[in-house]
PDB file of N, CA and C in Angstrom:
ATOM      1  N   UNK A   9     -47.849  23.828  61.476  1.00 73.00           N
ATOM      2  CA  UNK A   9     -47.917  22.633  61.641  1.00 73.00           C
ATOM      3  C   UNK A   9     -49.332  21.985  61.384  1.00 73.00           C
ATOM      4  N   UNK A  10     -50.503  22.891  61.510  1.00 91.00           N
ATOM      5  CA  UNK A  10     -51.665  22.493  61.239  1.00 91.00           C
ATOM      6  C   UNK A  10     -51.831  22.488  59.601  1.00 91.00           C
ATOM      7  N   UNK A  11     -51.407  23.487  58.916  1.00 91.00           N
ATOM      8  CA  UNK A  11     -51.481  23.555  57.523  1.00 91.00           C
ATOM      9  C   UNK A  11     -50.833  22.479  56.810  1.00 91.00           C
ATOM     10  N   UNK A  12     -49.637  21.898  57.506  1.00 91.00           N
ATOM     11  CA  UNK A  12     -48.974  20.766  56.875  1.00 91.00           C
ATOM     12  C   UNK A  12     -49.819  19.645  56.984  1.00 91.00           C
ATOM     13  N   UNK A  13     -50.500  19.310  57.945  1.00 92.00           N
ATOM     14  CA  UNK A  13     -51.298  18.006  58.391  1.00 92.00           C
ATOM     15  C   UNK A  13     -52.465  18.207  57.159  1.00 92.00           C
ATOM     16  N   UNK A  14     -53.020  19.365  57.205  1.00 92.00           N
ATOM     17  CA  UNK A  14     -54.167  19.583  56.161  1.00 92.00           C
ATOM     18  C   UNK A  14     -53.841  19.324  54.706  1.00 92.00           C
ATOM     19  N   UNK A  15     -52.510  19.741  54.332  1.00 93.00           N
ATOM     20  CA  UNK A  15     -52.009  19.544  53.060  1.00 93.00           C
ATOM     21  C   UNK A  15     -51.725  18.262  52.844  1.00 93.00           C
ATOM     22  N   UNK A  16     -51.208  17.465  53.838  1.00 93.00           N
ATOM     23  CA  UNK A  16     -50.917  15.907  53.641  1.00 93.00           C
ATOM     24  C   UNK A  16     -52.303  15.179  53.490  1.00 93.00           C
ATOM     25  N   UNK A  17     -53.201  15.597  54.245  1.00 93.00           N
ATOM     26  CA  UNK A  17     -54.631  14.731  54.201  1.00 93.00           C
ATOM     27  C   UNK A  17     -55.195  15.018  52.790  1.00 93.00           C
ATOM     28  N   UNK A  18     -55.071  16.311  52.223  1.00 93.00           N
ATOM     29  CA  UNK A  18     -55.588  16.708  50.862  1.00 93.00           C
ATOM     30  C   UNK A  18     -54.967  16.156  49.825  1.00 93.00           C
ATOM     31  N   UNK A  19     -53.674  15.831  49.950  1.00 93.00           N
ATOM     32  CA  UNK A  19     -52.841  15.333  48.878  1.00 93.00           C
ATOM     33  C   UNK A  19     -53.290  13.595  48.811  1.00 93.00           C
ATOM     34  N   UNK A  20     -53.384  13.130  50.178  1.00 93.00           N
ATOM     35  CA  UNK A  20     -53.771  11.766  50.232  1.00 93.00           C
ATOM     36  C   UNK A  20     -55.049  11.333  49.584  1.00 93.00           C
ATOM     37  N   UNK A  21     -55.990  12.345  49.866  1.00 93.00           N
ATOM     38  CA  UNK A  21     -57.237  12.117  49.293  1.00 93.00           C
ATOM     39  C   UNK A  21     -57.273  12.359  47.822  1.00 93.00           C
ATOM     40  N   UNK A  22     -56.629  13.297  47.312  1.00 94.00           N
ATOM     41  CA  UNK A  22     -56.661  13.350  45.771  1.00 94.00           C
ATOM     42  C   UNK A  22     -55.846  12.276  45.175  1.00 94.00           C
ATOM     43  N   UNK A  23     -54.864  11.808  45.848  1.00 92.00           N
ATOM     44  CA  UNK A  23     -54.229  10.471  45.280  1.00 92.00           C
ATOM     45  C   UNK A  23     -55.154   9.328  45.183  1.00 92.00           C
ATOM     46  N   UNK A  24     -55.846   9.016  46.225  1.00 92.00           N
ATOM     47  CA  UNK A  24     -56.738   8.040  46.341  1.00 92.00           C
ATOM     48  C   UNK A  24     -57.959   8.156  45.305  1.00 92.00           C
ATOM     49  N   UNK A  25     -58.410   9.497  45.138  1.00 93.00           N
ATOM     50  CA  UNK A  25     -59.394   9.642  44.159  1.00 93.00           C
ATOM     51  C   UNK A  25     -58.973   9.269  42.710  1.00 93.00           C
ATOM     52  N   UNK A  26     -57.708   9.814  42.362  1.00 93.00           N
ATOM     53  CA  UNK A  26     -57.004   9.574  41.009  1.00 93.00           C
ATOM     54  C   UNK A  26     -56.993   7.941  40.818  1.00 93.00           C
ATOM     55  N   UNK A  27     -56.311   7.245  41.867  1.00 92.00           N
ATOM     56  CA  UNK A  27     -56.248   5.771  41.779  1.00 92.00           C
ATOM     57  C   UNK A  27     -57.680   5.221  41.524  1.00 92.00           C
ATOM     58  N   UNK A  28     -58.714   5.610  42.249  1.00 92.00           N
ATOM     59  CA  UNK A  28     -60.059   5.132  42.118  1.00 92.00           C
ATOM     60  C   UNK A  28     -60.548   5.342  40.662  1.00 92.00           C
ATOM     61  N   UNK A  29     -60.238   6.594  40.059  1.00 93.00           N
ATOM     62  CA  UNK A  29     -60.684   6.874  38.937  1.00 93.00           C
ATOM     63  C   UNK A  29     -60.039   6.024  37.772  1.00 93.00           C
ATOM     64  N   UNK A  30     -58.605   5.687  37.864  1.00 91.00           N
ATOM     65  CA  UNK A  30     -58.149   4.744  36.959  1.00 91.00           C
ATOM     66  C   UNK A  30     -58.455   3.512  37.119  1.00 91.00           C
ATOM     67  N   UNK A  31     -58.767   3.022  38.292  1.00 90.00           N
ATOM     68  CA  UNK A  31     -59.384   1.650  38.667  1.00 90.00           C
ATOM     69  C   UNK A  31     -60.876   1.416  37.837  1.00 90.00           C
ATOM     70  N   UNK A  32     -61.627   2.354  37.984  1.00 92.00           N
ATOM     71  CA  UNK A  32     -62.892   2.571  37.563  1.00 92.00           C
ATOM     72  C   UNK A  32     -62.789   2.492  35.917  1.00 92.00           C
ATOM     73  N   UNK A  33     -61.862   3.301  35.329  1.00 90.00           N
ATOM     74  CA  UNK A  33     -61.564   3.327  33.928  1.00 90.00           C
ATOM     75  C   UNK A  33     -61.417   2.021  33.410  1.00 90.00           C
ATOM     76  N   UNK A  34     -60.359   1.418  34.037  1.00 86.00           N
ATOM     77  CA  UNK A  34     -59.863   0.169  33.559  1.00 86.00           C
ATOM     78  C   UNK A  34     -60.959  -1.037  33.533  1.00 86.00           C
ATOM     79  N   UNK A  35     -61.971  -0.871  34.728  1.00 86.00           N
ATOM     80  CA  UNK A  35     -63.027  -1.769  34.842  1.00 86.00           C
ATOM     81  C   UNK A  35     -63.929  -1.701  33.702  1.00 86.00           C
ATOM     82  N   UNK A  36     -64.221  -0.429  33.205  1.00 87.00           N
ATOM     83  CA  UNK A  36     -65.097  -0.054  32.088  1.00 87.00           C
ATOM     84  C   UNK A  36     -64.643  -0.623  30.898  1.00 87.00           C
ATOM     85  N   UNK A  37     -63.146  -0.511  30.615  1.00 82.00           N
ATOM     86  CA  UNK A  37     -62.684  -0.809  29.388  1.00 82.00           C
ATOM     87  C   UNK A  37     -62.571  -2.628  29.490  1.00 82.00           C
ATOM     88  N   UNK A  38     -62.440  -3.233  30.564  1.00 76.00           N
ATOM     89  CA  UNK A  38     -62.429  -4.623  30.525  1.00 76.00           C
ATOM     90  C   UNK A  38     -63.923  -5.066  30.249  1.00 76.00           C
ATOM     91  N   UNK A  39     -65.003  -4.219  30.593  1.00 76.00           N
ATOM     92  CA  UNK A  39     -66.428  -4.485  30.280  1.00 76.00           C
ATOM     93  C   UNK A  39     -66.639  -4.526  28.881  1.00 76.00           C
ATOM     94  N   UNK A  40     -65.970  -3.612  27.937  1.00 75.00           N
ATOM     95  CA  UNK A  40     -66.103  -3.463  26.583  1.00 75.00           C
ATOM     96  C   UNK A  40     -65.261  -4.516  25.904  1.00 75.00           C
ATOM     97  N   UNK A  41     -63.998  -4.659  26.286  1.00 69.00           N
ATOM     98  CA  UNK A  41     -63.097  -5.415  25.778  1.00 69.00           C
ATOM     99  C   UNK A  41     -62.706  -6.464  26.592  1.00 69.00           C
ATOM    100  N   UNK A  42     -63.155  -7.810  26.611  1.00 66.00           N
ATOM    101  CA  UNK A  42     -62.652  -8.775  27.621  1.00 66.00           C
ATOM    102  C   UNK A  42     -61.036  -9.048  27.445  1.00 66.00           C
ATOM    103  N   UNK A  43     -60.534  -9.227  28.659  1.00 64.00           N
ATOM    104  CA  UNK A  43     -59.052  -9.415  28.688  1.00 64.00           C
ATOM    105  C   UNK A  43     -58.430 -10.449  27.689  1.00 64.00           C
ATOM    106  N   UNK A  44     -59.399 -11.624  27.743  1.00 69.00           N
ATOM    107  CA  UNK A  44     -58.897 -12.734  26.882  1.00 69.00           C
ATOM    108  C   UNK A  44     -58.707 -12.198  25.292  1.00 69.00           C
ATOM    109  N   UNK A  45     -59.573 -11.388  24.949  1.00 67.00           N
ATOM    110  CA  UNK A  45     -59.434 -10.801  23.479  1.00 67.00           C
ATOM    111  C   UNK A  45     -58.325 -10.057  23.435  1.00 67.00           C
ATOM    112  N   UNK A  46     -57.780  -9.287  24.297  1.00 65.00           N
ATOM    113  CA  UNK A  46     -56.642  -8.463  24.212  1.00 65.00           C
ATOM    114  C   UNK A  46     -55.489  -9.421  24.150  1.00 65.00           C
ATOM    115  N   UNK A  47     -55.395 -10.423  25.088  1.00 64.00           N
ATOM    116  CA  UNK A  47     -54.294 -11.343  25.194  1.00 64.00           C
ATOM    117  C   UNK A  47     -54.149 -12.100  23.835  1.00 64.00           C
ATOM    118  N   UNK A  48     -55.347 -12.671  23.135  1.00 67.00           N
ATOM    119  CA  UNK A  48     -55.164 -13.206  21.994  1.00 67.00           C
ATOM    120  C   UNK A  48     -54.644 -12.404  20.862  1.00 67.00           C
ATOM    121  N   UNK A  49     -55.049 -10.972  20.804  1.00 66.00           N
ATOM    122  CA  UNK A  49     -54.536 -10.184  19.975  1.00 66.00           C
ATOM    123  C   UNK A  49     -52.867 -10.069  20.106  1.00 66.00           C
ATOM    124  N   UNK A  50     -52.456  -9.972  21.297  1.00 64.00           N
ATOM    125  CA  UNK A  50     -50.989  -9.859  21.467  1.00 64.00           C
ATOM    126  C   UNK A  50     -50.303 -11.087  21.045  1.00 64.00           C
ATOM    127  N   UNK A  51     -50.923 -12.237  21.370  1.00 65.00           N
ATOM    128  CA  UNK A  51     -50.170 -13.455  20.965  1.00 65.00           C
ATOM    129  C   UNK A  51     -50.273 -13.718  19.349  1.00 65.00           C
ATOM    130  N   UNK A  52     -51.266 -13.068  18.714  1.00 67.00           N
ATOM    131  CA  UNK A  52     -51.110 -13.403  17.318  1.00 67.00           C
ATOM    132  C   UNK A  52     -50.447 -12.135  16.586  1.00 67.00           C
ATOM    133  N   UNK A  53     -49.861 -11.181  17.327  1.00 63.00           N
ATOM    134  CA  UNK A  53     -49.245 -10.114  16.831  1.00 63.00           C
ATOM    135  C   UNK A  53     -47.908 -10.485  16.060  1.00 63.00           C
ATOM    136  N   UNK A  54     -47.602 -10.070  14.781  1.00 62.00           N
ATOM    137  CA  UNK A  54     -46.277 -10.435  14.236  1.00 62.00           C
ATOM    138  C   UNK A  54     -45.079 -10.115  15.093  1.00 62.00           C
ATOM    139  N   UNK A  55     -45.265  -9.090  16.008  1.00 62.00           N
ATOM    140  CA  UNK A  55     -44.069  -8.874  16.807  1.00 62.00           C
ATOM    141  C   UNK A  55     -43.804  -9.870  17.742  1.00 62.00           C
ATOM    142  N   UNK A  56     -44.796 -10.487  18.150  1.00 58.00           N
ATOM    143  CA  UNK A  56     -44.674 -11.633  19.098  1.00 58.00           C
ATOM    144  C   UNK A  56     -44.332 -12.949  18.487  1.00 58.00           C
ATOM    145  N   UNK A  57     -44.253 -13.121  17.234  1.00 56.00           N
ATOM    146  CA  UNK A  57     -43.936 -14.362  16.642  1.00 56.00           C
ATOM    147  C   UNK A  57     -42.541 -14.804  16.662  1.00 56.00           C
ATOM    148  N   UNK A  58     -42.246 -16.035  16.821  1.00 60.00           N
ATOM    149  CA  UNK A  58     -40.783 -16.465  17.064  1.00 60.00           C
ATOM    150  C   UNK A  58     -39.930 -16.193  15.634  1.00 60.00           C
ATOM    151  N   UNK A  59     -40.664 -16.174  14.508  1.00 59.00           N
ATOM    152  CA  UNK A  59     -39.961 -15.834  13.316  1.00 59.00           C
ATOM    153  C   UNK A  59     -39.495 -14.346  13.074  1.00 59.00           C
ATOM    154  N   UNK A  60     -40.171 -13.429  13.925  1.00 59.00           N
ATOM    155  CA  UNK A  60     -39.958 -12.143  13.851  1.00 59.00           C
ATOM    156  C   UNK A  60     -38.364 -11.713  14.001  1.00 59.00           C
ATOM    157  N   UNK A  61     -37.655 -12.451  14.922  1.00 59.00           N
ATOM    158  CA  UNK A  61     -36.318 -12.029  15.296  1.00 59.00           C
ATOM    159  C   UNK A  61     -35.429 -12.644  13.854  1.00 59.00           C
ATOM    160  N   UNK A  62     -35.949 -13.749  13.467  1.00 59.00           N
ATOM    161  CA  UNK A  62     -35.126 -14.386  12.203  1.00 59.00           C
ATOM    162  C   UNK A  62     -35.354 -13.444  11.066  1.00 59.00           C
ATOM    163  N   UNK A  63     -36.701 -13.007  10.807  1.00 56.00           N
ATOM    164  CA  UNK A  63     -36.868 -12.038   9.699  1.00 56.00           C
ATOM    165  C   UNK A  63     -36.013 -10.858   9.793  1.00 56.00           C
ATOM    166  N   UNK A  64     -35.892 -10.436  11.000  1.00 57.00           N
ATOM    167  CA  UNK A  64     -35.209  -9.143  11.319  1.00 57.00           C
ATOM    168  C   UNK A  64     -33.714  -9.374  10.948  1.00 57.00           C
ATOM    169  N   UNK A  65     -33.201 -10.498  11.300  1.00 59.00           N
ATOM    170  CA  UNK A  65     -31.773 -10.829  11.039  1.00 59.00           C
ATOM    171  C   UNK A  65     -31.523 -11.015   9.423  1.00 59.00           C
ATOM    172  N   UNK A  66     -32.518 -11.657   8.845  1.00 55.00           N
ATOM    173  CA  UNK A  66     -32.396 -11.940   7.355  1.00 55.00           C
ATOM    174  C   UNK A  66     -32.461 -10.627   6.732  1.00 55.00           C
ATOM    175  N   UNK A  67     -33.224  -9.713   7.129  1.00 50.00           N
ATOM    176  CA  UNK A  67     -33.410  -8.418   6.395  1.00 50.00           C
ATOM    177  C   UNK A  67     -32.241  -7.545   6.567  1.00 50.00           C
ATOM    178  N   UNK A  68     -31.475  -7.809   7.521  1.00 49.00           N
ATOM    179  CA  UNK A  68     -30.190  -7.065   7.686  1.00 49.00           C
ATOM    180  C   UNK A  68     -29.195  -7.416   6.761  1.00 49.00           C
TER     181      UNK A  68
END
């Protein structure tokens, strides 16, 4: 029983450390590339345009 509790605590700690590392990495990426720049790139993407589905149906 004691080993089970220790294993659970160890897994919980490692899980929170991994989540913390991802959170820190995302924060660093946002410092380099602001979120609004990424959103603008997605909006300007040809895949996001309204004509894309029309072009697809015309090409077929």
